[in-house]
Amino acid sequence: MIIVVFFIILQKFWMKMKNVYIETYGCQMNQADSGIVAKVLKENNFNLVSTDKQADVILINTCAVRDNAEKRIHNRVHDLQSLKKKKPYLQIGILGCMAERLKESLVKEDKVDIVAGPDSYRKIAELIDNATKQYKQKHDLKHFEQSIDVELSKEETYEDIIPIELNTDGISAFISIMRGCENFCSYCVVPYTRGRERSRSYQSIVEQAENLFLQGYKDITLLGQNVNSYIYEENGEKINFAKLIEKVAQVNPLLRVRFATSHPKDISEELIDTIAKYDNICKYIHLPVQSGSNRMLEKMNRKYTVEDYKQKIEMIRKKIPDCALSTDVIAGFCSETIEDHRATMDIMSWVGYDSAYMFKYSERPGTLAAKKFDDDVSEEEKIRRLNEIIDLQRELSLQSNRKDIGKTFEVLVEGMSKRDENKYFGRTSQNKVVIFDKQNTRKGDYIKVKIDDCTSATLFGSIC
């Protein structure tokens, strides 16, 4: 009798759970998605809190692109179990690509309570309520079917949901313009975890950009797994990505516009001409190369050659001479030889990237590479090659930044320097971070800064 009364009291308490803490790991797309989740919860009378200690529900939004990312989340969930011992009513949920990939095993092995894939965020309040009701049977997996939803959609874009900007500086924001991916790079799990490619209406994107600008945001990034594939058709009108980014740039000349990520096979001359035309479209393009070896690119199913890639770079350099370029590089993909690795180093040097995201290959279950190719480069060799790539990029970044010494750039003030409260930091159109004295400036101001010094990662300047 006492036990029954205890559970009734607890259940009444659980049904009143209102405080939700959202943690976001991984890419910018996840950050934008967390804003969607926050908006849905807010509309369902949940409170968003700023620490896990305040929470009745902790939602972890993460990706599944690399094994290390998943291991980090497994460790995080394990650590949260100690908090759950102190608060037995606490619920833990996994959202996003990792939820899509691992599904029920997250409940069975990691003891999480809620699992929601990237197309299930409209149902997040319902999933929390279902998990609450079924808490008494938490060791019986079948009772948790109603708190798991990983069904992928062919239509969902969340275009009618205006996200809440989480962990924001009030200056920079993200707008998801499309979802899914159909490139099927052999190493990548995203097409399996985010589903078919589909684009939001351009009207909803422009409206969101207008609203963000009215709220004081000055720098927005248009997001997609491959923004170059954006296409929206309505009443005979066809809007591609070049036309979309032009419409967003026309919202206001004081609104900076960036985008990520581009696929080299799809980047068009029309897009490059549009970037060159508008001062407020940032002169920065992230163009993942992944490898400098044609053999590797074919095995990765990247659908372009090194020669194709170089032509795109030459087009960018010709039309936008001051454009900064960054990239993604994978070290130690299946059967990669020393010659393949050197070819990657060669194209990095040829382009002279301003920055790069560099990783060792991590086999992802379910991908073509995992099914067909042997992960035959040793871990030790992957790390050695990755370190060589990192060392090279550090030198390339330093060379790039040294070329900026003596030049003057328009910088958007984004906030206080982490290392010196008497200084501000901001970014140039080329996405380079600049540190400078505060003087009479405020967040959100555009100022002219002359570059005096640099490191491989940062520019240092004086307000003109």
Coordinates of C-alpha atoms in Angstrom, one line a residue:
M1 CA 0.0 0.0 0.0
I2 CA 2.8 2.4 0.9
I3 CA 4.6 1.6 -2.4
V4 CA 1.4 2.3 -4.4
V5 CA 0.9 5.6 -2.6
F6 CA 4.6 6.5 -3.2
F7 CA 4.3 5.9 -7.0
I8 CA 1.0 7.9 -7.2
I9 CA 2.7 10.8 -5.5
L10 CA 5.7 10.6 -7.7
Q11 CA 3.6 10.2 -10.8
K12 CA 1.7 13.4 -10.0
F13 CA 5.0 15.2 -9.5
W14 CA 6.4 13.9 -12.8
M15 CA 3.3 15.0 -14.7
K16 CA 4.1 18.6 -13.5
M17 CA 7.6 18.5 -15.0
K18 CA 8.2 21.8 -16.7
N19 CA 11.9 22.5 -16.6
V20 CA 13.9 21.5 -19.7
Y21 CA 17.6 21.9 -20.3
I22 CA 18.9 21.4 -23.9
E23 CA 22.5 20.6 -24.6
T24 CA 23.8 20.8 -28.2
Y25 CA 26.8 19.1 -29.7
G26 CA 28.2 19.0 -33.2
C27 CA 27.4 21.1 -36.2
Q28 CA 25.6 24.4 -36.7
M29 CA 22.6 22.4 -38.0
N30 CA 22.2 20.9 -34.6
Q31 CA 22.2 24.3 -33.0
A32 CA 19.5 25.5 -35.3
D33 CA 17.5 22.3 -34.6
S34 CA 17.8 22.9 -30.8
G35 CA 16.1 26.2 -31.4
I36 CA 13.2 24.4 -33.1
V37 CA 12.9 22.0 -30.2
A38 CA 13.0 24.9 -27.7
K39 CA 10.2 26.7 -29.6
V40 CA 8.0 23.6 -29.6
L41 CA 8.5 23.1 -25.9
K42 CA 7.9 26.7 -25.1
E43 CA 4.5 26.5 -27.0
N44 CA 3.7 23.5 -24.9
N45 CA 4.3 25.3 -21.6
F46 CA 7.7 23.9 -20.7
N47 CA 10.3 26.2 -19.1
L48 CA 13.8 26.4 -20.6
V49 CA 16.5 26.4 -18.0
S50 CA 20.2 27.3 -18.3
T51 CA 21.8 24.4 -16.3
D52 CA 21.2 20.7 -16.0
K53 CA 20.9 21.0 -12.2
Q54 CA 17.6 23.0 -12.7
A55 CA 16.1 20.5 -15.1
D56 CA 13.4 17.9 -14.9
V57 CA 14.2 16.9 -18.5
I58 CA 17.7 17.0 -20.1
L59 CA 17.7 16.8 -23.9
I60 CA 21.0 16.1 -25.7
N61 CA 21.0 17.0 -29.4
T62 CA 24.0 15.5 -31.2
C63 CA 25.3 14.2 -34.4
A64 CA 26.5 10.7 -35.5
V65 CA 29.1 11.8 -38.1
R66 CA 32.1 10.6 -36.1
D67 CA 32.6 7.8 -33.6
N68 CA 34.3 10.2 -31.1
A69 CA 31.2 12.3 -31.0
E70 CA 29.0 9.4 -30.1
K71 CA 31.5 8.2 -27.4
R72 CA 31.4 11.7 -25.9
I73 CA 27.6 11.5 -25.6
H74 CA 27.6 8.0 -24.2
N75 CA 30.0 9.3 -21.5
R76 CA 27.8 12.3 -20.9
V77 CA 24.7 10.2 -20.4
H78 CA 26.7 8.0 -18.1
D79 CA 27.7 11.0 -16.0
L80 CA 24.1 12.2 -15.8
Q81 CA 23.1 8.9 -14.2
S82 CA 24.6 10.3 -10.9
L83 CA 22.4 13.3 -11.2
K84 CA 19.5 11.0 -11.8
K85 CA 20.2 9.1 -8.6
K86 CA 19.7 12.4 -6.7
K87 CA 16.6 13.3 -8.8
P88 CA 14.9 9.9 -9.7
Y89 CA 12.2 11.7 -11.7
L90 CA 14.8 13.3 -14.0
Q91 CA 14.4 12.3 -17.7
I92 CA 17.2 12.1 -20.2
G93 CA 16.5 12.3 -24.0
I94 CA 18.7 12.0 -27.1
L95 CA 17.8 14.0 -30.1
G96 CA 19.1 14.2 -33.7
C97 CA 21.2 11.9 -35.9
M98 CA 22.6 9.8 -33.0
A99 CA 19.0 9.1 -32.0
E100 CA 18.1 8.1 -35.5
R101 CA 21.0 5.8 -35.8
L102 CA 20.9 4.0 -32.5
K103 CA 17.2 4.1 -31.7
E104 CA 16.1 1.6 -29.1
S105 CA 19.6 0.7 -28.0
L106 CA 19.8 4.1 -26.3
V107 CA 17.0 3.2 -24.1
K108 CA 18.2 -0.4 -23.5
E109 CA 21.9 0.2 -23.0
D110 CA 22.2 3.9 -22.1
K111 CA 19.0 4.0 -20.0
V112 CA 17.7 7.2 -21.6
D113 CA 14.0 7.9 -21.5
I114 CA 13.3 9.8 -24.7
V115 CA 14.7 9.2 -28.3
A116 CA 13.7 11.6 -31.1
G117 CA 15.1 11.7 -34.6
P118 CA 15.6 14.9 -36.5
D119 CA 12.1 14.8 -38.1
S120 CA 10.3 14.2 -34.8
Y121 CA 10.7 17.5 -33.0
R122 CA 7.0 18.5 -33.4
K123 CA 6.2 15.6 -31.1
I124 CA 8.9 16.3 -28.5
A125 CA 6.3 17.4 -25.8
E126 CA 4.2 14.3 -26.4
L127 CA 7.3 12.1 -26.2
I128 CA 8.2 13.6 -22.8
D129 CA 4.7 13.1 -21.5
N130 CA 4.6 9.5 -22.7
A131 CA 8.0 8.8 -21.0
T132 CA 6.6 10.3 -17.8
K133 CA 3.6 8.1 -17.9
Q134 CA 5.6 5.0 -18.5
Y135 CA 8.3 5.7 -16.0
K136 CA 7.3 2.9 -13.7
Q137 CA 7.9 0.3 -16.4
K138 CA 11.3 1.8 -17.5
H139 CA 13.0 -1.6 -17.4
D140 CA 10.5 -3.0 -19.9
L141 CA 11.5 -1.8 -23.3
K142 CA 8.1 -2.5 -24.9
H143 CA 6.5 0.1 -22.7
F144 CA 8.8 2.8 -24.1
E145 CA 7.7 2.6 -27.7
Q146 CA 5.6 5.7 -27.3
S147 CA 8.7 7.7 -26.1
I148 CA 10.7 6.8 -29.2
D149 CA 10.1 8.4 -32.6
V150 CA 12.8 8.2 -35.3
E151 CA 10.6 8.1 -38.3
L152 CA 12.1 10.0 -41.2
S153 CA 10.0 12.3 -43.3
K154 CA 10.1 13.2 -47.0
E155 CA 8.4 16.6 -46.4
E156 CA 9.3 18.0 -42.9
T157 CA 11.2 21.3 -43.1
Y158 CA 9.8 23.0 -39.9
E159 CA 9.4 26.1 -42.1
D160 CA 6.5 27.3 -40.0
I161 CA 8.4 27.1 -36.7
I162 CA 10.5 30.2 -35.9
P163 CA 13.3 28.8 -33.6
I164 CA 14.3 30.3 -30.3
E165 CA 17.9 31.5 -30.5
L166 CA 19.7 29.5 -27.8
N167 CA 23.2 30.3 -26.4
T168 CA 23.3 33.3 -28.7
D169 CA 25.4 36.4 -28.6
G170 CA 22.5 38.4 -30.0
I171 CA 24.5 39.1 -33.1
S172 CA 24.9 35.8 -35.0
A173 CA 22.1 33.4 -35.9
F174 CA 21.5 30.3 -38.1
I175 CA 18.7 29.6 -40.5
S176 CA 18.1 26.1 -41.8
I177 CA 17.1 26.4 -45.4
M178 CA 16.8 22.6 -46.2
R179 CA 17.1 19.2 -44.6
G180 CA 18.5 15.9 -45.6
C181 CA 21.1 14.8 -48.1
E182 CA 21.2 12.7 -51.2
N183 CA 24.9 12.7 -52.0
F184 CA 25.6 9.4 -50.3
C185 CA 29.4 10.0 -49.8
S186 CA 30.6 6.5 -48.9
Y187 CA 31.9 7.5 -45.5
C188 CA 28.9 9.5 -44.4
V189 CA 26.0 8.5 -42.3
V190 CA 23.9 11.7 -42.8
P191 CA 21.7 10.5 -45.7
Y192 CA 20.6 7.6 -43.4
T193 CA 20.0 9.8 -40.3
R194 CA 18.5 12.9 -41.9
G195 CA 16.7 11.4 -44.9
R196 CA 15.8 12.7 -48.3
E197 CA 16.7 16.2 -49.4
R198 CA 13.9 18.8 -49.2
S199 CA 14.0 22.6 -49.2
R200 CA 12.0 25.2 -47.3
S201 CA 10.0 27.8 -49.1
Y202 CA 12.1 30.9 -49.9
Q203 CA 9.4 33.1 -48.4
S204 CA 9.7 31.5 -45.0
I205 CA 13.5 31.9 -45.1
V206 CA 13.4 35.5 -46.1
E207 CA 10.8 36.2 -43.4
Q208 CA 12.9 34.6 -40.7
A209 CA 15.9 36.7 -41.8
E210 CA 13.8 39.8 -41.6
N211 CA 12.6 38.9 -38.1
L212 CA 16.2 38.2 -37.0
F213 CA 17.4 41.5 -38.3
L214 CA 14.6 43.4 -36.5
Q215 CA 15.6 41.6 -33.3
G216 CA 19.1 43.0 -33.7
Y217 CA 20.9 40.1 -35.4
K218 CA 23.5 41.3 -37.9
D219 CA 25.1 38.0 -39.1
I220 CA 23.2 35.0 -40.3
T221 CA 24.3 31.7 -41.7
L222 CA 22.1 29.8 -44.1
L223 CA 22.4 26.1 -43.3
G224 CA 22.1 22.9 -45.3
Q225 CA 23.9 19.6 -45.8
N226 CA 24.5 20.9 -49.3
V227 CA 23.2 24.4 -49.8
N228 CA 24.0 24.4 -53.5
S229 CA 21.2 21.8 -53.9
Y230 CA 18.5 24.2 -52.6
I231 CA 15.6 24.4 -55.0
Y232 CA 12.1 25.6 -54.4
E233 CA 9.4 25.6 -57.0
E234 CA 6.0 27.2 -56.7
N235 CA 3.5 28.4 -59.3
G236 CA 6.1 28.0 -62.1
E237 CA 8.7 30.0 -60.2
K238 CA 12.0 28.2 -59.5
I239 CA 14.3 29.6 -56.8
N240 CA 17.8 28.1 -56.6
F241 CA 20.4 28.8 -54.0
A242 CA 21.9 31.8 -55.9
K243 CA 18.5 33.4 -56.1
L244 CA 17.7 32.6 -52.5
I245 CA 20.9 34.1 -51.0
E246 CA 20.3 37.2 -53.2
K247 CA 16.8 37.6 -51.7
V248 CA 18.2 37.3 -48.2
A249 CA 21.0 39.8 -48.9
Q250 CA 18.3 42.3 -50.0
V251 CA 16.7 42.2 -46.6
N252 CA 19.1 44.9 -45.5
P253 CA 22.6 45.9 -46.5
L254 CA 23.6 45.8 -42.8
L255 CA 22.7 42.1 -42.5
R256 CA 25.7 39.9 -43.2
V257 CA 24.9 36.6 -44.9
R258 CA 27.0 33.5 -44.8
F259 CA 26.3 29.9 -45.8
A260 CA 27.4 26.3 -45.1
T261 CA 28.1 23.8 -46.5
S262 CA 28.8 23.8 -50.2
H263 CA 29.5 20.6 -52.2
P264 CA 32.2 21.2 -54.9
K265 CA 30.2 19.4 -57.6
D266 CA 27.3 21.8 -57.4
I267 CA 28.8 25.2 -56.7
S268 CA 27.8 27.4 -59.6
E269 CA 29.1 30.4 -61.5
E270 CA 25.8 32.1 -60.8
L271 CA 26.3 31.7 -57.1
I272 CA 29.9 33.1 -57.3
D273 CA 28.6 36.1 -59.3
T274 CA 25.9 36.7 -56.7
I275 CA 28.4 36.7 -53.9
A276 CA 30.7 39.1 -55.8
K277 CA 27.7 41.4 -56.4
Y278 CA 26.6 42.0 -52.8
D279 CA 28.9 43.5 -50.2
N280 CA 26.9 42.0 -47.4
I281 CA 27.3 38.4 -48.7
C282 CA 30.4 37.4 -46.9
K283 CA 33.5 36.7 -48.9
Y284 CA 34.1 33.3 -47.4
I285 CA 33.3 29.9 -48.8
H286 CA 33.6 26.5 -47.1
L287 CA 34.3 24.0 -49.8
P288 CA 35.1 20.5 -48.5
V289 CA 37.8 18.7 -50.5
Q290 CA 38.2 15.7 -48.3
S291 CA 41.1 14.3 -50.3
G292 CA 43.5 15.4 -53.0
S293 CA 43.6 12.0 -54.6
N294 CA 41.3 11.1 -57.5
R295 CA 41.3 7.5 -56.4
M296 CA 40.2 8.4 -52.9
L297 CA 37.6 10.9 -54.2
E298 CA 36.1 8.1 -56.4
K299 CA 36.1 5.7 -53.5
M300 CA 34.5 8.3 -51.3
N301 CA 31.8 8.8 -54.0
R302 CA 32.4 12.6 -54.0
K303 CA 31.4 12.9 -57.7
Y304 CA 34.2 15.3 -58.7
T305 CA 37.9 15.1 -59.5
V306 CA 40.9 17.1 -58.3
E307 CA 40.9 18.8 -61.6
D308 CA 37.2 19.7 -61.3
Y309 CA 37.8 21.1 -57.8
K310 CA 40.8 23.2 -58.9
Q311 CA 38.6 24.7 -61.7
K312 CA 36.0 25.8 -59.1
I313 CA 38.8 27.3 -56.9
E314 CA 40.2 29.2 -59.9
M315 CA 36.7 30.5 -60.8
I316 CA 36.3 31.8 -57.2
R317 CA 39.7 33.4 -57.1
K318 CA 39.1 35.2 -60.4
K319 CA 35.6 36.5 -59.6
I320 CA 36.2 37.2 -55.8
P321 CA 39.9 37.8 -55.3
D322 CA 39.5 38.6 -51.6
C323 CA 37.4 35.4 -50.9
A324 CA 38.6 33.3 -48.0
L325 CA 38.4 29.5 -48.4
S326 CA 38.1 26.7 -45.8
T327 CA 37.7 23.0 -46.2
D328 CA 37.2 19.6 -44.7
V329 CA 39.9 16.9 -44.9
I330 CA 39.8 13.2 -43.9
A331 CA 43.0 11.4 -43.1
G332 CA 43.4 7.7 -43.4
F333 CA 40.3 6.7 -45.4
C334 CA 40.1 3.1 -46.5
S335 CA 43.1 2.0 -48.5
E336 CA 44.7 5.4 -48.5
T337 CA 48.4 5.2 -49.4
I338 CA 51.2 7.6 -48.6
E339 CA 50.9 8.9 -52.1
D340 CA 47.2 9.6 -51.6
H341 CA 48.0 11.4 -48.4
R342 CA 50.7 13.5 -50.0
A343 CA 48.2 14.4 -52.8
T344 CA 45.9 15.8 -50.1
M345 CA 48.8 17.8 -48.7
D346 CA 49.6 19.0 -52.2
I347 CA 46.1 20.4 -52.9
M348 CA 46.0 22.0 -49.5
S349 CA 49.2 23.9 -50.3
W350 CA 47.9 24.7 -53.9
V351 CA 44.7 26.3 -52.6
G352 CA 46.3 27.8 -49.5
Y353 CA 43.3 27.4 -47.3
D354 CA 42.6 30.0 -44.7
S355 CA 41.3 27.4 -42.3
A356 CA 40.2 23.8 -42.2
Y357 CA 38.3 21.1 -40.3
M358 CA 40.5 18.1 -40.2
F359 CA 39.7 14.6 -39.0
K360 CA 40.9 11.0 -39.1
Y361 CA 38.6 8.6 -40.8
S362 CA 36.0 7.1 -38.4
E363 CA 34.0 4.2 -39.8
R364 CA 30.3 4.6 -39.4
P365 CA 28.0 1.6 -39.3
G366 CA 25.5 1.4 -42.2
T367 CA 27.5 3.5 -44.6
L368 CA 28.7 2.2 -48.0
A369 CA 32.3 2.3 -46.8
A370 CA 31.5 0.2 -43.7
K371 CA 29.8 -2.4 -45.9
K372 CA 32.2 -2.6 -48.8
F373 CA 35.7 -1.4 -47.8
D374 CA 38.2 -2.5 -45.2
D375 CA 39.2 0.2 -42.6
D376 CA 42.8 -0.9 -43.2
V377 CA 44.8 2.2 -42.2
S378 CA 46.1 1.7 -38.7
E379 CA 45.0 4.1 -36.0
E380 CA 48.6 5.1 -35.3
E381 CA 49.1 5.9 -39.0
K382 CA 45.8 7.8 -39.2
I383 CA 46.9 10.0 -36.3
R384 CA 50.4 10.5 -37.8
R385 CA 48.9 11.7 -41.1
L386 CA 46.3 13.8 -39.4
N387 CA 49.0 15.6 -37.4
E388 CA 50.9 16.3 -40.6
I389 CA 47.8 17.8 -42.1
I390 CA 47.2 19.9 -39.0
D391 CA 50.8 21.2 -39.0
L392 CA 50.5 22.1 -42.7
Q393 CA 47.2 23.9 -42.2
R394 CA 48.6 25.8 -39.2
E395 CA 51.3 27.1 -41.4
L396 CA 48.9 28.0 -44.2
S397 CA 46.6 29.8 -41.8
L398 CA 49.6 31.8 -40.5
Q399 CA 50.7 32.7 -44.0
S400 CA 47.2 33.8 -44.8
N401 CA 46.9 36.0 -41.7
R402 CA 50.3 37.6 -42.3
K403 CA 49.1 38.8 -45.7
D404 CA 46.4 40.8 -43.8
I405 CA 48.9 42.8 -41.7
G406 CA 48.7 46.4 -42.7
K407 CA 45.2 46.0 -44.4
T408 CA 42.0 47.5 -43.1
F409 CA 38.8 45.5 -42.8
E410 CA 35.2 46.2 -41.8
V411 CA 34.6 44.2 -38.7
L412 CA 31.3 43.4 -37.0
V413 CA 31.7 43.7 -33.2
E414 CA 30.4 40.4 -31.7
G415 CA 31.5 40.6 -28.0
M416 CA 34.1 40.8 -25.4
S417 CA 37.4 39.0 -25.8
K418 CA 37.7 35.9 -23.7
R419 CA 41.2 36.7 -22.6
D420 CA 41.0 40.5 -22.1
E421 CA 37.9 42.3 -20.8
N422 CA 39.3 45.6 -22.2
K423 CA 39.1 44.2 -25.7
Y424 CA 36.4 43.2 -28.1
F425 CA 36.4 40.6 -30.8
G426 CA 34.6 40.5 -34.2
R427 CA 34.9 38.9 -37.6
T428 CA 35.7 40.1 -41.0
S429 CA 33.7 39.3 -44.1
Q430 CA 36.3 36.6 -44.6
N431 CA 35.3 34.9 -41.3
K432 CA 38.6 35.8 -39.6
V433 CA 38.5 36.7 -35.9
V434 CA 40.0 40.1 -35.0
I435 CA 40.8 41.4 -31.5
F436 CA 40.9 45.1 -30.8
D437 CA 40.5 47.7 -28.1
K438 CA 37.0 48.6 -27.0
Q439 CA 37.2 52.3 -27.3
N440 CA 33.7 53.7 -28.1
T441 CA 32.2 50.7 -29.7
R442 CA 29.3 48.4 -28.9
K443 CA 28.2 44.9 -29.9
G444 CA 26.6 45.0 -33.3
D445 CA 28.6 48.0 -34.6
Y446 CA 30.5 47.9 -37.8
I447 CA 33.9 49.4 -37.5
K448 CA 37.1 49.7 -39.5
V449 CA 40.1 47.9 -38.1
K450 CA 43.7 48.0 -39.3
I451 CA 45.5 44.7 -38.8
D452 CA 48.7 45.1 -36.8
D453 CA 49.7 41.5 -35.9
C454 CA 48.5 37.9 -36.0
T455 CA 48.8 34.3 -35.0
S456 CA 47.7 31.4 -37.1
A457 CA 44.2 31.6 -35.6
T458 CA 43.6 35.3 -34.8
L459 CA 44.2 38.8 -36.2
F460 CA 45.0 41.8 -33.9
G461 CA 44.2 45.3 -34.9
S462 CA 43.5 48.9 -34.1
I463 CA 40.3 50.8 -34.8
C464 CA 40.8 53.4 -37.5

